[in-house]
Amino acid sequence: MAGNSHGHTLAAWTGVTITVIGFCVSGAFMVMAEPVGFWAGMVVVVLGGVVGWIMAAMGLGKQKPTTQGRQGHKVAGEPAGAES
C-alpha cells in the first residue's frame, strides 16, 4: 500500500485522528456506565468521518488518477486482447 500513498493525506490523517479520539471517549464512558458520554463519543466518531470527507472534497485528499501511465504514456482505452 505504500506504493500508492494510500491514506497519506491531510484529510485521511485528520479524519482518522478525530475518529480515534471519539472511540476513546466512547470506550471510557462505556466503562464508567455513562450512556450520554458514550453517545457523545459516537457523535465525535461520525464527525471524524464527515470532516475527512469534507477535507477530501476540498482537495486535501488523494487526487483522482489521471489517464497517464507511470512513464507518461497514455493508457489504452480498450481491454487487453481487443482487436481493432
Short mmCIF file of N, CA and C in Angstrom, two decimals:
data_model
loop_
_atom_site.label_atom_id
_atom_site.label_comp_id
_atom_site.label_asym_id
_atom_site.label_seq_id
_atom_site.Cartn_x
_atom_site.Cartn_y
_atom_site.Cartn_z
N MET A 1 0.80 -1.19 0.00
CA MET A 1 0.00 0.00 0.00
C MET A 1 0.85 1.26 0.00
N ALA A 2 2.07 1.18 0.44
CA ALA A 2 2.89 2.38 0.50
C ALA A 2 3.21 2.91 -0.89
N GLY A 3 3.17 2.06 -1.90
CA GLY A 3 3.49 2.50 -3.25
C GLY A 3 2.47 3.43 -3.86
N ASN A 4 1.22 3.39 -3.39
CA ASN A 4 0.21 4.26 -3.98
C ASN A 4 -0.24 5.36 -3.04
N SER A 5 0.50 5.61 -1.97
CA SER A 5 0.25 6.67 -0.98
C SER A 5 -1.16 6.60 -0.41
N HIS A 6 -1.65 5.39 -0.18
CA HIS A 6 -2.99 5.20 0.39
C HIS A 6 -3.01 5.74 1.81
N GLY A 7 -3.84 6.74 2.05
CA GLY A 7 -4.01 7.28 3.39
C GLY A 7 -2.99 8.31 3.82
N HIS A 8 -2.08 8.68 2.95
CA HIS A 8 -1.04 9.65 3.31
C HIS A 8 -1.48 11.06 2.91
N THR A 9 -2.64 11.49 3.38
CA THR A 9 -3.13 12.81 3.06
C THR A 9 -3.59 13.50 4.34
N LEU A 10 -3.67 14.80 4.28
CA LEU A 10 -4.13 15.56 5.43
C LEU A 10 -5.57 15.20 5.80
N ALA A 11 -6.41 14.98 4.81
CA ALA A 11 -7.80 14.61 5.07
C ALA A 11 -7.88 13.27 5.80
N ALA A 12 -7.10 12.30 5.37
CA ALA A 12 -7.12 10.98 5.99
C ALA A 12 -6.62 11.03 7.43
N TRP A 13 -5.48 11.69 7.65
CA TRP A 13 -4.92 11.78 9.00
C TRP A 13 -5.86 12.52 9.95
N THR A 14 -6.48 13.60 9.49
CA THR A 14 -7.37 14.36 10.35
C THR A 14 -8.63 13.56 10.68
N GLY A 15 -9.23 12.96 9.67
CA GLY A 15 -10.44 12.16 9.90
C GLY A 15 -10.20 10.99 10.84
N VAL A 16 -9.10 10.29 10.65
CA VAL A 16 -8.79 9.14 11.49
C VAL A 16 -8.46 9.58 12.92
N THR A 17 -7.74 10.68 13.07
CA THR A 17 -7.40 11.17 14.41
C THR A 17 -8.65 11.53 15.20
N ILE A 18 -9.57 12.26 14.57
CA ILE A 18 -10.82 12.63 15.24
C ILE A 18 -11.63 11.37 15.58
N THR A 19 -11.66 10.41 14.68
CA THR A 19 -12.41 9.17 14.91
C THR A 19 -11.82 8.37 16.07
N VAL A 20 -10.51 8.28 16.15
CA VAL A 20 -9.86 7.54 17.25
C VAL A 20 -10.16 8.22 18.59
N ILE A 21 -10.12 9.54 18.61
CA ILE A 21 -10.45 10.26 19.83
C ILE A 21 -11.89 9.95 20.24
N GLY A 22 -12.80 9.92 19.28
CA GLY A 22 -14.19 9.60 19.58
C GLY A 22 -14.35 8.19 20.14
N PHE A 23 -13.62 7.22 19.57
CA PHE A 23 -13.69 5.86 20.09
C PHE A 23 -13.13 5.78 21.51
N CYS A 24 -12.07 6.51 21.79
CA CYS A 24 -11.51 6.53 23.15
C CYS A 24 -12.50 7.13 24.14
N VAL A 25 -13.14 8.23 23.76
CA VAL A 25 -14.14 8.85 24.63
C VAL A 25 -15.30 7.88 24.87
N SER A 26 -15.79 7.25 23.81
CA SER A 26 -16.90 6.30 23.95
C SER A 26 -16.51 5.12 24.83
N GLY A 27 -15.31 4.62 24.63
CA GLY A 27 -14.85 3.49 25.44
C GLY A 27 -14.73 3.83 26.91
N ALA A 28 -14.21 5.02 27.20
CA ALA A 28 -14.07 5.43 28.59
C ALA A 28 -15.43 5.58 29.26
N PHE A 29 -16.37 6.21 28.57
CA PHE A 29 -17.70 6.38 29.16
C PHE A 29 -18.48 5.08 29.22
N MET A 30 -18.18 4.13 28.34
CA MET A 30 -18.84 2.83 28.42
C MET A 30 -18.39 2.10 29.68
N VAL A 31 -17.11 2.18 29.99
CA VAL A 31 -16.59 1.55 31.20
C VAL A 31 -17.18 2.21 32.44
N MET A 32 -17.38 3.53 32.38
CA MET A 32 -17.96 4.26 33.52
C MET A 32 -19.49 4.14 33.58
N ALA A 33 -20.08 3.41 32.62
CA ALA A 33 -21.54 3.21 32.56
C ALA A 33 -22.29 4.53 32.47
N GLU A 34 -21.81 5.42 31.60
CA GLU A 34 -22.45 6.71 31.36
C GLU A 34 -22.92 6.76 29.91
N PRO A 35 -24.18 6.45 29.65
CA PRO A 35 -24.65 6.38 28.26
C PRO A 35 -24.56 7.71 27.50
N VAL A 36 -24.77 8.84 28.18
CA VAL A 36 -24.71 10.13 27.50
C VAL A 36 -23.30 10.39 26.98
N GLY A 37 -22.31 10.11 27.78
CA GLY A 37 -20.92 10.28 27.35
C GLY A 37 -20.54 9.33 26.23
N PHE A 38 -21.06 8.10 26.30
CA PHE A 38 -20.81 7.13 25.24
C PHE A 38 -21.34 7.65 23.91
N TRP A 39 -22.59 8.14 23.91
CA TRP A 39 -23.18 8.62 22.66
C TRP A 39 -22.52 9.91 22.20
N ALA A 40 -22.03 10.72 23.11
CA ALA A 40 -21.29 11.92 22.71
C ALA A 40 -20.01 11.52 21.98
N GLY A 41 -19.35 10.47 22.46
CA GLY A 41 -18.16 9.97 21.78
C GLY A 41 -18.48 9.41 20.41
N MET A 42 -19.63 8.76 20.29
CA MET A 42 -20.04 8.23 18.98
C MET A 42 -20.35 9.36 18.00
N VAL A 43 -20.85 10.48 18.50
CA VAL A 43 -21.06 11.65 17.65
C VAL A 43 -19.72 12.16 17.14
N VAL A 44 -18.70 12.14 18.00
CA VAL A 44 -17.36 12.56 17.58
C VAL A 44 -16.82 11.61 16.52
N VAL A 45 -17.11 10.32 16.62
CA VAL A 45 -16.69 9.35 15.61
C VAL A 45 -17.28 9.71 14.25
N VAL A 46 -18.57 9.97 14.22
CA VAL A 46 -19.23 10.35 12.96
C VAL A 46 -18.68 11.67 12.46
N LEU A 47 -18.43 12.60 13.37
CA LEU A 47 -17.85 13.88 13.00
C LEU A 47 -16.50 13.71 12.32
N GLY A 48 -15.70 12.75 12.78
CA GLY A 48 -14.40 12.48 12.15
C GLY A 48 -14.56 12.06 10.71
N GLY A 49 -15.54 11.22 10.42
CA GLY A 49 -15.79 10.81 9.04
C GLY A 49 -16.26 11.96 8.18
N VAL A 50 -17.12 12.80 8.73
CA VAL A 50 -17.63 13.95 7.98
C VAL A 50 -16.51 14.94 7.70
N VAL A 51 -15.67 15.21 8.69
CA VAL A 51 -14.55 16.14 8.50
C VAL A 51 -13.59 15.61 7.44
N GLY A 52 -13.26 14.32 7.48
CA GLY A 52 -12.38 13.73 6.47
C GLY A 52 -12.97 13.83 5.08
N TRP A 53 -14.27 13.58 4.96
CA TRP A 53 -14.95 13.65 3.66
C TRP A 53 -14.95 15.08 3.13
N ILE A 54 -15.24 16.05 3.99
CA ILE A 54 -15.25 17.45 3.57
C ILE A 54 -13.86 17.90 3.14
N MET A 55 -12.84 17.51 3.91
CA MET A 55 -11.47 17.90 3.55
C MET A 55 -11.06 17.27 2.22
N ALA A 56 -11.47 16.02 1.98
CA ALA A 56 -11.15 15.38 0.71
C ALA A 56 -11.86 16.09 -0.44
N ALA A 57 -13.10 16.54 -0.20
CA ALA A 57 -13.83 17.28 -1.23
C ALA A 57 -13.19 18.64 -1.51
N MET A 58 -12.50 19.19 -0.51
CA MET A 58 -11.81 20.47 -0.68
C MET A 58 -10.47 20.31 -1.41
N GLY A 59 -10.09 19.08 -1.70
CA GLY A 59 -8.84 18.84 -2.42
C GLY A 59 -7.68 18.44 -1.55
N LEU A 60 -7.93 18.16 -0.27
CA LEU A 60 -6.86 17.77 0.64
C LEU A 60 -6.71 16.26 0.77
N GLY A 61 -7.48 15.51 -0.01
CA GLY A 61 -7.40 14.06 -0.01
C GLY A 61 -6.57 13.56 -1.17
N LYS A 62 -6.65 12.27 -1.41
CA LYS A 62 -5.91 11.67 -2.52
C LYS A 62 -6.51 12.14 -3.84
N GLN A 63 -5.67 12.55 -4.75
CA GLN A 63 -6.12 13.05 -6.04
C GLN A 63 -6.56 11.88 -6.92
N LYS A 64 -7.53 12.14 -7.78
CA LYS A 64 -8.03 11.13 -8.70
C LYS A 64 -6.93 10.76 -9.70
N PRO A 65 -6.84 9.48 -10.08
CA PRO A 65 -5.82 9.08 -11.05
C PRO A 65 -6.10 9.70 -12.43
N THR A 66 -5.03 10.02 -13.12
CA THR A 66 -5.16 10.58 -14.46
C THR A 66 -5.14 9.45 -15.48
N THR A 67 -5.29 9.79 -16.75
CA THR A 67 -5.26 8.77 -17.80
C THR A 67 -3.83 8.49 -18.26
N GLN A 68 -2.86 9.07 -17.62
CA GLN A 68 -1.46 8.86 -17.99
C GLN A 68 -0.92 7.66 -17.22
N GLY A 69 -0.06 6.89 -17.86
CA GLY A 69 0.60 5.76 -17.21
C GLY A 69 1.73 6.26 -16.33
N ARG A 70 2.49 5.36 -15.74
CA ARG A 70 3.57 5.76 -14.85
C ARG A 70 4.69 6.51 -15.56
N GLN A 71 4.99 6.15 -16.80
CA GLN A 71 6.05 6.83 -17.53
C GLN A 71 5.49 7.93 -18.42
N GLY A 72 4.24 8.30 -18.25
CA GLY A 72 3.66 9.36 -19.04
C GLY A 72 3.00 8.88 -20.32
N HIS A 73 2.94 7.56 -20.52
CA HIS A 73 2.29 7.03 -21.71
C HIS A 73 0.79 6.98 -21.46
N LYS A 74 0.05 7.24 -22.49
CA LYS A 74 -1.41 7.21 -22.39
C LYS A 74 -1.87 5.76 -22.23
N VAL A 75 -2.78 5.54 -21.32
CA VAL A 75 -3.32 4.21 -21.06
C VAL A 75 -4.31 3.87 -22.17
N ALA A 76 -4.24 2.64 -22.65
CA ALA A 76 -5.12 2.21 -23.74
C ALA A 76 -6.57 2.21 -23.27
N GLY A 77 -7.47 2.61 -24.15
CA GLY A 77 -8.88 2.67 -23.82
C GLY A 77 -9.61 1.35 -24.01
N GLU A 78 -8.95 0.36 -24.64
CA GLU A 78 -9.59 -0.92 -24.90
C GLU A 78 -9.00 -1.97 -23.97
N PRO A 79 -9.78 -2.99 -23.61
CA PRO A 79 -9.24 -4.05 -22.77
C PRO A 79 -8.19 -4.87 -23.51
N ALA A 80 -7.36 -5.55 -22.76
CA ALA A 80 -6.31 -6.37 -23.36
C ALA A 80 -6.93 -7.45 -24.24
N GLY A 81 -6.35 -7.66 -25.38
CA GLY A 81 -6.83 -8.70 -26.30
C GLY A 81 -7.87 -8.23 -27.27
N ALA A 82 -8.35 -7.00 -27.12
CA ALA A 82 -9.35 -6.48 -28.06
C ALA A 82 -8.65 -6.08 -29.34
N GLU A 83 -9.23 -6.43 -30.45
CA GLU A 83 -8.63 -6.09 -31.73
C GLU A 83 -9.46 -5.00 -32.41
N SER A 84 -8.76 -4.11 -33.10
CA SER A 84 -9.49 -3.03 -33.78
C SER A 84 -9.59 -3.26 -35.25
#
